[in-house]
PDB file of C-alpha atoms in Angstrom:
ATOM      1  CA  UNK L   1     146.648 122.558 108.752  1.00 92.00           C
ATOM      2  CA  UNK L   2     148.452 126.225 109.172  1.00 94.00           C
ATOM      3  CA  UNK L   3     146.508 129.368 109.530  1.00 95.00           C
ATOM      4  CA  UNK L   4     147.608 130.048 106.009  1.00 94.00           C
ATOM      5  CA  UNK L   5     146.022 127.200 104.326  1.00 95.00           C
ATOM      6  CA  UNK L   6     142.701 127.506 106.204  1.00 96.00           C
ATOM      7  CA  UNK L   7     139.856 129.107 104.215  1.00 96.00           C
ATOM      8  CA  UNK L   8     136.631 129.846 105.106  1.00 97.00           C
ATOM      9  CA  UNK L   9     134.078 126.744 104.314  1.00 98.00           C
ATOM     10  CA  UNK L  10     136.325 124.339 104.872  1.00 98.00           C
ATOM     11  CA  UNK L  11     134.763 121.793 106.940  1.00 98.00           C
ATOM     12  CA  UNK L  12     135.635 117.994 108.583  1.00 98.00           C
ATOM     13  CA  UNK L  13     133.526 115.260 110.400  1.00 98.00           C
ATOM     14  CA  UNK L  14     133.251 113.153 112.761  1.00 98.00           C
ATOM     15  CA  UNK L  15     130.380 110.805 113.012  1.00 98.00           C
ATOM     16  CA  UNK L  16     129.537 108.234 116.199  1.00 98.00           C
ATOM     17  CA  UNK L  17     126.617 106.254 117.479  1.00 98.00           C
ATOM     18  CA  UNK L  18     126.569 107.397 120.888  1.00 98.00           C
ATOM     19  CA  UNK L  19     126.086 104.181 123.661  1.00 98.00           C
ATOM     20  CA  UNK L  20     125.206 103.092 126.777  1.00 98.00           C
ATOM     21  CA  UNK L  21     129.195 102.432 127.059  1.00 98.00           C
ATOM     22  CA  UNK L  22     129.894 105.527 125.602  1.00 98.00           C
ATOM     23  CA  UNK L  23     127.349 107.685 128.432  1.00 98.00           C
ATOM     24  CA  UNK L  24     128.155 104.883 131.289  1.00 98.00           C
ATOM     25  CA  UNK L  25     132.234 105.582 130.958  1.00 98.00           C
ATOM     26  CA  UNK L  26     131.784 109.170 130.573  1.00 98.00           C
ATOM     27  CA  UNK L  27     129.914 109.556 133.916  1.00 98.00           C
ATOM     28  CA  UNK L  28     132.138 107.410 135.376  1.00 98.00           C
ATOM     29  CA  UNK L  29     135.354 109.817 134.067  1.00 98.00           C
ATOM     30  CA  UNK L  30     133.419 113.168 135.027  1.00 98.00           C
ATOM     31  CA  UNK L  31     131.505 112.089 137.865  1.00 97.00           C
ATOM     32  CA  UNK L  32     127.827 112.718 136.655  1.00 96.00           C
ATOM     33  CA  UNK L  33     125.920 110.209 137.799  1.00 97.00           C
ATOM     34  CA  UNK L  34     122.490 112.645 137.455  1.00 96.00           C
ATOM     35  CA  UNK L  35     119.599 110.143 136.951  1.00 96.00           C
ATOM     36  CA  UNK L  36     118.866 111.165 133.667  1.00 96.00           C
ATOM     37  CA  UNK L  37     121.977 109.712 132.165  1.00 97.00           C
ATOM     38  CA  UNK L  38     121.804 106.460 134.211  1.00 97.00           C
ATOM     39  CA  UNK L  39     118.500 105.971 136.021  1.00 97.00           C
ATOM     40  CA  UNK L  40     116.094 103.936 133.419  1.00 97.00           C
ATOM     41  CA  UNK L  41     114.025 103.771 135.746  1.00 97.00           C
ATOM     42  CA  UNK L  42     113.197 107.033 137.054  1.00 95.00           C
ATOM     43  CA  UNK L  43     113.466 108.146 133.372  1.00 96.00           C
ATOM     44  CA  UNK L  44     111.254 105.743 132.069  1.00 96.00           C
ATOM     45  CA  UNK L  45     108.538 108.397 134.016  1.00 91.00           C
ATOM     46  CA  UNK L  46     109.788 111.508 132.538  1.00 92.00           C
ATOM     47  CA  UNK L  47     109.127 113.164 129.027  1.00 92.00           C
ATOM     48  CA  UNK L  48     111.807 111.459 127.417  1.00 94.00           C
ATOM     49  CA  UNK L  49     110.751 107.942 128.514  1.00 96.00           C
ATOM     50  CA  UNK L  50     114.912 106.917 128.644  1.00 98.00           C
ATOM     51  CA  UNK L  51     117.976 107.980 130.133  1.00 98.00           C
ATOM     52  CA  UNK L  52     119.884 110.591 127.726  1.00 98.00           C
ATOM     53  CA  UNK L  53     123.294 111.325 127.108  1.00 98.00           C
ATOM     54  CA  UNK L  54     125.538 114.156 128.944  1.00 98.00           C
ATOM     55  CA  UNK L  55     125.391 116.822 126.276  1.00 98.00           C
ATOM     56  CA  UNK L  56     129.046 117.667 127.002  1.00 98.00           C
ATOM     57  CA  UNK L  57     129.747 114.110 125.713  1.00 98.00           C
ATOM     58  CA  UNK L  58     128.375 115.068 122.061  1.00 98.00           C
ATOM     59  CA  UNK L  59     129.653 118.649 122.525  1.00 98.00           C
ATOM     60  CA  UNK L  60     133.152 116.736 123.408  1.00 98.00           C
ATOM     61  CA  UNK L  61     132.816 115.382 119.521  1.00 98.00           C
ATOM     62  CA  UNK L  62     134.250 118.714 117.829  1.00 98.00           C
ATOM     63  CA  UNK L  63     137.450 118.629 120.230  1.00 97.00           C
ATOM     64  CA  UNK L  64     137.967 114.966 118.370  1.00 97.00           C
ATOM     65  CA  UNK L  65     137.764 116.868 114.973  1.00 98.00           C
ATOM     66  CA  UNK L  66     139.670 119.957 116.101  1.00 98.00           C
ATOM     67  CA  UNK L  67     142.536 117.479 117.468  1.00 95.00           C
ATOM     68  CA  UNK L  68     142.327 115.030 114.804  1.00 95.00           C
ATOM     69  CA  UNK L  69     141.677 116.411 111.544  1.00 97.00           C
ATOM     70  CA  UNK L  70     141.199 120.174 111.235  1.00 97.00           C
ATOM     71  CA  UNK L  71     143.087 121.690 111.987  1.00 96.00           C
ATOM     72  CA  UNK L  72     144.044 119.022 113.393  1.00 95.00           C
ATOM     73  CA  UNK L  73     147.894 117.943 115.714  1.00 92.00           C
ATOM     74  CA  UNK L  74     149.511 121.173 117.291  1.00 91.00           C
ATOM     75  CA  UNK L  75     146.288 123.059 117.492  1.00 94.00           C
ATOM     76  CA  UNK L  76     145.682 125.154 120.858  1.00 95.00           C
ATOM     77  CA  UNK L  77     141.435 124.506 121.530  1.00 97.00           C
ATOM     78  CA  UNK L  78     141.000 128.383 123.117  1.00 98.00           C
ATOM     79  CA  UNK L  79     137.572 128.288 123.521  1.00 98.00           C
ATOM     80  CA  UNK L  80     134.485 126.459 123.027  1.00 98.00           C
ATOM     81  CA  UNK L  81     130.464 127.188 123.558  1.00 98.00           C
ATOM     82  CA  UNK L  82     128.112 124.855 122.989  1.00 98.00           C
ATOM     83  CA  UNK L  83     123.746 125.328 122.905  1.00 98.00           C
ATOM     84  CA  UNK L  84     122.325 121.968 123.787  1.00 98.00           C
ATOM     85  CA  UNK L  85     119.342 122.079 121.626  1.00 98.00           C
ATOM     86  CA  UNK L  86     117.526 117.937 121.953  1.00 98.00           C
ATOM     87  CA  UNK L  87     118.367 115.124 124.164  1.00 97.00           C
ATOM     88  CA  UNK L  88     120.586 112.167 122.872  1.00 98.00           C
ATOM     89  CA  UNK L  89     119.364 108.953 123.367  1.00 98.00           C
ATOM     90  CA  UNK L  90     121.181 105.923 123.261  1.00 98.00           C
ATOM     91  CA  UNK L  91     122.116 103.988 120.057  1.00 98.00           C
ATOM     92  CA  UNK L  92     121.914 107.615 118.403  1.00 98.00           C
ATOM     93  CA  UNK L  93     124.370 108.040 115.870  1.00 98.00           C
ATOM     94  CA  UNK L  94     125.647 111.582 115.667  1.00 98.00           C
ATOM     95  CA  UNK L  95     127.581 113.513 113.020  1.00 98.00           C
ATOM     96  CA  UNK L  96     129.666 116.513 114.421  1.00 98.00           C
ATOM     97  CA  UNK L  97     130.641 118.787 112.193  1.00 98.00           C
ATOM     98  CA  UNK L  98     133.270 121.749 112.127  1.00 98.00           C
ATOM     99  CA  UNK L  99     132.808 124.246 109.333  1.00 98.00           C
ATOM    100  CA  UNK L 100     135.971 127.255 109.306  1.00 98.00           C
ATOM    101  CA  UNK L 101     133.740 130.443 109.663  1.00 98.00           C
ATOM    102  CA  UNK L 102     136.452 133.594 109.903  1.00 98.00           C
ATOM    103  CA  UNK L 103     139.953 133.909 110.203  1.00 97.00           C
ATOM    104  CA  UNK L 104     140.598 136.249 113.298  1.00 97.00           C
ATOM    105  CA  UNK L 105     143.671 138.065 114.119  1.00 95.00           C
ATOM    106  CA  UNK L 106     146.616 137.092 116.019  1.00 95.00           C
ATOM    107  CA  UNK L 107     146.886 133.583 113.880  1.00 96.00           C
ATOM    108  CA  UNK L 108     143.413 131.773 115.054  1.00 97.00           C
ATOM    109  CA  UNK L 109     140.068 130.819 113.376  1.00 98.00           C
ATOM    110  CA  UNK L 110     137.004 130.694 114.368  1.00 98.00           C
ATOM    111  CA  UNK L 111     134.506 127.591 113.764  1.00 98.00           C
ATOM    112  CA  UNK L 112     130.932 127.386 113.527  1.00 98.00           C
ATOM    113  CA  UNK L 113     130.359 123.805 114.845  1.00 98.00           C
ATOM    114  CA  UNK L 114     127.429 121.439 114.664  1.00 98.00           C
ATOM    115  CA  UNK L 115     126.158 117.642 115.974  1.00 98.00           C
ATOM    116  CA  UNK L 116     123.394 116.395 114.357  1.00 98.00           C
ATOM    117  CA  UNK L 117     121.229 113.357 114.780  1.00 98.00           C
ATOM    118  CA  UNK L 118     120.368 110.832 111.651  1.00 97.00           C
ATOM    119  CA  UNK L 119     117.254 112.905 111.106  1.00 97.00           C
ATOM    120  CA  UNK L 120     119.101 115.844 110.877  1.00 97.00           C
ATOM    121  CA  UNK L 121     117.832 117.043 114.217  1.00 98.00           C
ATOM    122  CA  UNK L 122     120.781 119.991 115.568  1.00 98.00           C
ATOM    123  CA  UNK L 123     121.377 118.461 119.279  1.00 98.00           C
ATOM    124  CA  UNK L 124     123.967 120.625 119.759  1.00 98.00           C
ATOM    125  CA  UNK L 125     125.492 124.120 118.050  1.00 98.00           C
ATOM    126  CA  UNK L 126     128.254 126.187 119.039  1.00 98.00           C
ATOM    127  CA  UNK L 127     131.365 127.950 118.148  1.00 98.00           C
ATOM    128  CA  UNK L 128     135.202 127.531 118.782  1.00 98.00           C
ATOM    129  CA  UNK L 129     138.320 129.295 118.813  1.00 98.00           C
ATOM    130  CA  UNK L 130     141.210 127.444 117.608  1.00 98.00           C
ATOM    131  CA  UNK L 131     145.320 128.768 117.164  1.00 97.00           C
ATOM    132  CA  UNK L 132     146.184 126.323 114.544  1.00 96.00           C
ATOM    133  CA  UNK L 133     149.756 125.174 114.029  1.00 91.00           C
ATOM    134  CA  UNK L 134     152.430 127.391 112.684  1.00 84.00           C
ATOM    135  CA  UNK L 135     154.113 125.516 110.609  1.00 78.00           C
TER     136      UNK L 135
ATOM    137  CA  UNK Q   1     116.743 123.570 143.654  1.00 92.00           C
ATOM    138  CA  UNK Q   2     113.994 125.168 142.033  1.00 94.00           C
ATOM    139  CA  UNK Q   3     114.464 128.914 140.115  1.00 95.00           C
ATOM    140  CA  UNK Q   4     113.197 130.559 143.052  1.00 94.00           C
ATOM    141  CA  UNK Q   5     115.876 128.672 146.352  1.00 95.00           C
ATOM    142  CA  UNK Q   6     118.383 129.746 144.205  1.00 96.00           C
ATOM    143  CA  UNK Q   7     120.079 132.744 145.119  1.00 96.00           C
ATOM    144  CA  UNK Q   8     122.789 134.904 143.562  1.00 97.00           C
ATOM    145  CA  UNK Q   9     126.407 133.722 144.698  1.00 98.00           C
ATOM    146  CA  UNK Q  10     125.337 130.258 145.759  1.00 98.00           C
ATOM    147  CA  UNK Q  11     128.273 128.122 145.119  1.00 98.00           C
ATOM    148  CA  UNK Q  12     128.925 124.594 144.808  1.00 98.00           C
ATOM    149  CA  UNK Q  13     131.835 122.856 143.939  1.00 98.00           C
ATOM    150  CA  UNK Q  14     133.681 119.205 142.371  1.00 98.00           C
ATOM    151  CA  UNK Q  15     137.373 118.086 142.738  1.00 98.00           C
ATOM    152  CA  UNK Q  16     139.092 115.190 141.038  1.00 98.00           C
ATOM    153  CA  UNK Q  17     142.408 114.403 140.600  1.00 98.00           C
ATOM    154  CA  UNK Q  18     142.618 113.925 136.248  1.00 98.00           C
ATOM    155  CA  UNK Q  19     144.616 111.042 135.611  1.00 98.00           C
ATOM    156  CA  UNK Q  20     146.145 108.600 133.051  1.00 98.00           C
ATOM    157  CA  UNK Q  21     142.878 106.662 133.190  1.00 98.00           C
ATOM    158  CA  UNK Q  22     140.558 109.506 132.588  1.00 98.00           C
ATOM    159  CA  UNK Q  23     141.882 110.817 129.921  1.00 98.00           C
ATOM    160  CA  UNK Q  24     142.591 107.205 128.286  1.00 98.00           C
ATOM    161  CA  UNK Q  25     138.987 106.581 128.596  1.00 98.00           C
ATOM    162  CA  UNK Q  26     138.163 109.671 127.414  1.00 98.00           C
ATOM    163  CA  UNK Q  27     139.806 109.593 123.944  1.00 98.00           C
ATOM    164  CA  UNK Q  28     137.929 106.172 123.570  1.00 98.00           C
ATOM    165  CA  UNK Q  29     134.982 107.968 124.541  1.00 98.00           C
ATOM    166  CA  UNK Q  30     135.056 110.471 121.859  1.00 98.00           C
ATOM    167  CA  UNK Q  31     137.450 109.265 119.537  1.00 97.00           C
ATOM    168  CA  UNK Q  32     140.001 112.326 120.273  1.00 97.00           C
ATOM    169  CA  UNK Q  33     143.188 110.603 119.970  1.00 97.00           C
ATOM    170  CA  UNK Q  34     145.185 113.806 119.193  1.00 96.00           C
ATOM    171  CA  UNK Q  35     149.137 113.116 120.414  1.00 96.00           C
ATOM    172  CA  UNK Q  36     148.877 115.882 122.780  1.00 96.00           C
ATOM    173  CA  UNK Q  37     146.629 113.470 125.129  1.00 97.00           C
ATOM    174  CA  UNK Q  38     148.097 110.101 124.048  1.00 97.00           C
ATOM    175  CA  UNK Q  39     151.306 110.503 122.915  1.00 97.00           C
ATOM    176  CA  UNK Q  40     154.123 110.839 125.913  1.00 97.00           C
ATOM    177  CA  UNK Q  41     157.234 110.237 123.685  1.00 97.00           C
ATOM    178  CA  UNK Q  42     155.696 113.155 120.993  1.00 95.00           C
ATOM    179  CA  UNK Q  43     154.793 115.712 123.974  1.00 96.00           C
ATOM    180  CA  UNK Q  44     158.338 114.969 125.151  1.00 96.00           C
ATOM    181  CA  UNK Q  45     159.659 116.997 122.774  1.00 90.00           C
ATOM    182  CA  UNK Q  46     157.365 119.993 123.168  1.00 92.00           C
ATOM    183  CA  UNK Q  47     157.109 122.769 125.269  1.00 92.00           C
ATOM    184  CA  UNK Q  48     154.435 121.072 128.034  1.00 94.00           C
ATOM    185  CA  UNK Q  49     156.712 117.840 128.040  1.00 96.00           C
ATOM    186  CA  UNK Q  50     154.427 115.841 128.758  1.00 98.00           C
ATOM    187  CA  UNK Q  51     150.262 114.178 127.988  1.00 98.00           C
ATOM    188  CA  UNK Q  52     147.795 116.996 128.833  1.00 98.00           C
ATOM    189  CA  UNK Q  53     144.333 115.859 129.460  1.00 98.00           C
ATOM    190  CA  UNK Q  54     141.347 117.167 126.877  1.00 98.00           C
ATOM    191  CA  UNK Q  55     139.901 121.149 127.855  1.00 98.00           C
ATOM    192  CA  UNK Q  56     136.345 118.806 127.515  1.00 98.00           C
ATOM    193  CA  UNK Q  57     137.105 117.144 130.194  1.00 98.00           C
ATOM    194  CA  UNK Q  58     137.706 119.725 132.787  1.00 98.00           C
ATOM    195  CA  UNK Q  59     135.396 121.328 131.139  1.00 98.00           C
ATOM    196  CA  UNK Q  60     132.742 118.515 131.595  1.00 98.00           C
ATOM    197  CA  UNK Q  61     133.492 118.643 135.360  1.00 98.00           C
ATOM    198  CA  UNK Q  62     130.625 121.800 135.420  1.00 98.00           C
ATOM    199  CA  UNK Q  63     128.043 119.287 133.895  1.00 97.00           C
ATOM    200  CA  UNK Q  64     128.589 117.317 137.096  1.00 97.00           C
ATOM    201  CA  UNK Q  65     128.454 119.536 139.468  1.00 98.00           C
ATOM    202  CA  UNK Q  66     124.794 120.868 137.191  1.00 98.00           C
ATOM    203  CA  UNK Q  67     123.068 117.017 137.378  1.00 95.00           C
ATOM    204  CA  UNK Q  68     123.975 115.970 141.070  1.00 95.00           C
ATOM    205  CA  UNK Q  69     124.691 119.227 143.152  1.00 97.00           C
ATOM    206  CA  UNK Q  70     123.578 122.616 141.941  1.00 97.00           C
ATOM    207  CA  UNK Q  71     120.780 123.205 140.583  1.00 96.00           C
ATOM    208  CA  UNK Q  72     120.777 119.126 140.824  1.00 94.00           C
ATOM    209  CA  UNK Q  73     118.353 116.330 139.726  1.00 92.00           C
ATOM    210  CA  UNK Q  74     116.049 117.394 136.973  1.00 91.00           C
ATOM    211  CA  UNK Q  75     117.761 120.382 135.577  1.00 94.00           C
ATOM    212  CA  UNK Q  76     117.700 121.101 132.048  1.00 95.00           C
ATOM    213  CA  UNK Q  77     121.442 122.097 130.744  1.00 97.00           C
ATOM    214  CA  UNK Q  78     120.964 124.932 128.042  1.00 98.00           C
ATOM    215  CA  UNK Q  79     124.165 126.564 126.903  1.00 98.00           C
ATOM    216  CA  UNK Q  80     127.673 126.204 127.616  1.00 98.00           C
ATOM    217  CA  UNK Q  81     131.006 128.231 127.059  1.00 98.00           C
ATOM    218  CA  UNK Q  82     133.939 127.285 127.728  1.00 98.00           C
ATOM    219  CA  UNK Q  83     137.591 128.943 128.043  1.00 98.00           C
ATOM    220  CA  UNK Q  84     140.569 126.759 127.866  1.00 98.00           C
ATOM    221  CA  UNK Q  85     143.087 128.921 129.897  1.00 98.00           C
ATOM    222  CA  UNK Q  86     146.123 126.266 130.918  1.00 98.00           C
ATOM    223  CA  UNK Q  87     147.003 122.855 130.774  1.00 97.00           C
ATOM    224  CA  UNK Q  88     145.654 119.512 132.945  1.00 98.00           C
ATOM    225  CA  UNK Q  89     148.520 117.659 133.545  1.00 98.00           C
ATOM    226  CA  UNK Q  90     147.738 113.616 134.562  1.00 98.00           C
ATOM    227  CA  UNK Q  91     147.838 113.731 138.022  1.00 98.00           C
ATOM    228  CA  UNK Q  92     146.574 117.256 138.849  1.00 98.00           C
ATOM    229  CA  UNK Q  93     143.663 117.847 141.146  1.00 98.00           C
ATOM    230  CA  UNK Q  94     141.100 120.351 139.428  1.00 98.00           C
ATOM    231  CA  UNK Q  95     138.659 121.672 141.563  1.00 98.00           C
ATOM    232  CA  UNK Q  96     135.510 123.092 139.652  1.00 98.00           C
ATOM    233  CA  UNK Q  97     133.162 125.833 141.298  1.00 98.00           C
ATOM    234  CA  UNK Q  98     129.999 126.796 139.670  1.00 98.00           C
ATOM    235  CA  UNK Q  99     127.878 130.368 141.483  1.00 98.00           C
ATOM    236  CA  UNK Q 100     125.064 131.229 140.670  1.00 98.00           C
ATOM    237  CA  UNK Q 101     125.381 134.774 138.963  1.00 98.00           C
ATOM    238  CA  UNK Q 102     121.872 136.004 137.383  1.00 98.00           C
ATOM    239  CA  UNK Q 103     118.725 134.975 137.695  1.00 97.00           C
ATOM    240  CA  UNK Q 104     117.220 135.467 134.073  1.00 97.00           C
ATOM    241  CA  UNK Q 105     113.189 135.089 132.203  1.00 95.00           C
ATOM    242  CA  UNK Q 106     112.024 132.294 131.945  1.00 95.00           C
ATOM    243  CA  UNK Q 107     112.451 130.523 134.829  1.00 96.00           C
ATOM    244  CA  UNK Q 108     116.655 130.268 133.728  1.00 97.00           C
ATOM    245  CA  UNK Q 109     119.575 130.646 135.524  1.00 98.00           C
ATOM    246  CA  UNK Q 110     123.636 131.861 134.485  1.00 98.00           C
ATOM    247  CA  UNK Q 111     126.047 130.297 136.202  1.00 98.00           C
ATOM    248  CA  UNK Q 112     129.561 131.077 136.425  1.00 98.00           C
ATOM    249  CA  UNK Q 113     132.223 128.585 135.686  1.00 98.00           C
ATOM    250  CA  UNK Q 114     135.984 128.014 136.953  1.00 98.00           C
ATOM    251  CA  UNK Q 115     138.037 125.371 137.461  1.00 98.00           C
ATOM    252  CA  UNK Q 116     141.606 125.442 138.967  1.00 98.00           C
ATOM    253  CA  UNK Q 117     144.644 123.400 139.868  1.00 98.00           C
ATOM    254  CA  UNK Q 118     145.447 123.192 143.520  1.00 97.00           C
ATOM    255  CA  UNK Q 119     147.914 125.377 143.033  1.00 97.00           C
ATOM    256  CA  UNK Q 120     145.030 128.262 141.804  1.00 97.00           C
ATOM    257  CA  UNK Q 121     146.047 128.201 138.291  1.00 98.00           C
ATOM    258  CA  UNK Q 122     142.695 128.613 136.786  1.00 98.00           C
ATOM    259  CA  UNK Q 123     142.557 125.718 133.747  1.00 98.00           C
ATOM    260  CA  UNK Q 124     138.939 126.837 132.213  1.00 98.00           C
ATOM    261  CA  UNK Q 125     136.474 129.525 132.706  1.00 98.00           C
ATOM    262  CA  UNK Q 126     133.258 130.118 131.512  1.00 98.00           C
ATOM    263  CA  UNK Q 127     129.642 130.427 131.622  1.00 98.00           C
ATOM    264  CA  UNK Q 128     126.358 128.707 131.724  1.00 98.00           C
ATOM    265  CA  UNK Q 129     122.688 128.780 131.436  1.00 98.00           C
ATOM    266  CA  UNK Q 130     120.209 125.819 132.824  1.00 98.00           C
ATOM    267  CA  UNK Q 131     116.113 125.510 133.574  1.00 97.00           C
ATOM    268  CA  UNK Q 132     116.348 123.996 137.009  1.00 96.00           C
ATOM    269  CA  UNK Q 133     113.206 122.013 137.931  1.00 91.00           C
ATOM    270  CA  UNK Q 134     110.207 123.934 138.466  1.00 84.00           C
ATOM    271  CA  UNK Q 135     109.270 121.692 141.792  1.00 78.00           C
TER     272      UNK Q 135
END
């Protein structure tokens, strides 16, 4: 979607149970092997009891929805900031979700952005800055 | 390192070379399968000419460089921003560098965030907060 055709409150999804693949491939792509994301056993003596998921891997979910549906091909991702607010734990299925919160100048938007866990639990907020496609 | 070894301007750094498999991997990840990263005939025809990776995951190199290096093991990741300044080409080597730039309350700690081709071309830039262990 154009700039033009944006309004505020408009808002697209993406939902994903999040896997021992999913965490496994991801620290083998970034190189973050930190124990907590792949050490059950070391984890099994911490507060979480389990090995967690990289937050950037749930924060990752809005760039799917931002390069996928809205606004979706041929938009520039400017910026992104993300508050990781509750561990992910594996076989959690999260729901991202990208909500259009003002139209700035110079042709971008900015979203207020959101992943949420079945129980509604926010695991991680944040904003971005998107240029959407001209035409 | 605990709140109290670290010192303002401690460095640390990552570098991988981003390539075809990474970012293939990736967008199964996370489900971003925008053209711009899987497309090569599509980008052909616009101005990069070619697959760029995702911002996330140059962006996700500071995560790894947070769980293994600096702070390291046991370090809670709290916030995140992120600037996507160029493109990641498949093939280019991005070197990541996080410093240590304020020690705040609370026992936290803001880093701040680059990474750059090898020719200096600074891809993302940003900033971040994390709890490193107490012990």
């Amino acid at each position: 979607m154009t700039y033009d055709e944006l309004n505020i409150g408009d808002s697209a999804t993406f939902e994903k149970t999040i896997t021992e693949t999913d965490v496994y491939g991801f620290a083998g792509i970034i190189g973050d092997f930190n124990p907590a994301h792949v050490n059950a056993r070391k984890m099994a003596g911490t507060k979480f009891g389990q090995r967690i998921a990289h937050g950037m891997l749930s924060g990752s979910l809005f760039s799917t929805i931002f390069g996928t549906k809205l606004p979706g091909e041929g938009s520039i991702y400017l910026s992104q900031s993300l508050n990781f607010l509750a561990p992910v734990f594996f076989g959690d299925t999260i729901l991202a979700t990208v909500t259009v919160k003002e139209k700035l100048e110079k042709g971008r938007v900015k979203f207020e952005c959101t992943a949420a866990k079945e129980d509604g639990t926010v695991v991680v907020s944040g904003e971005a800055v998107l240029l959407p496609p001209r035409e």
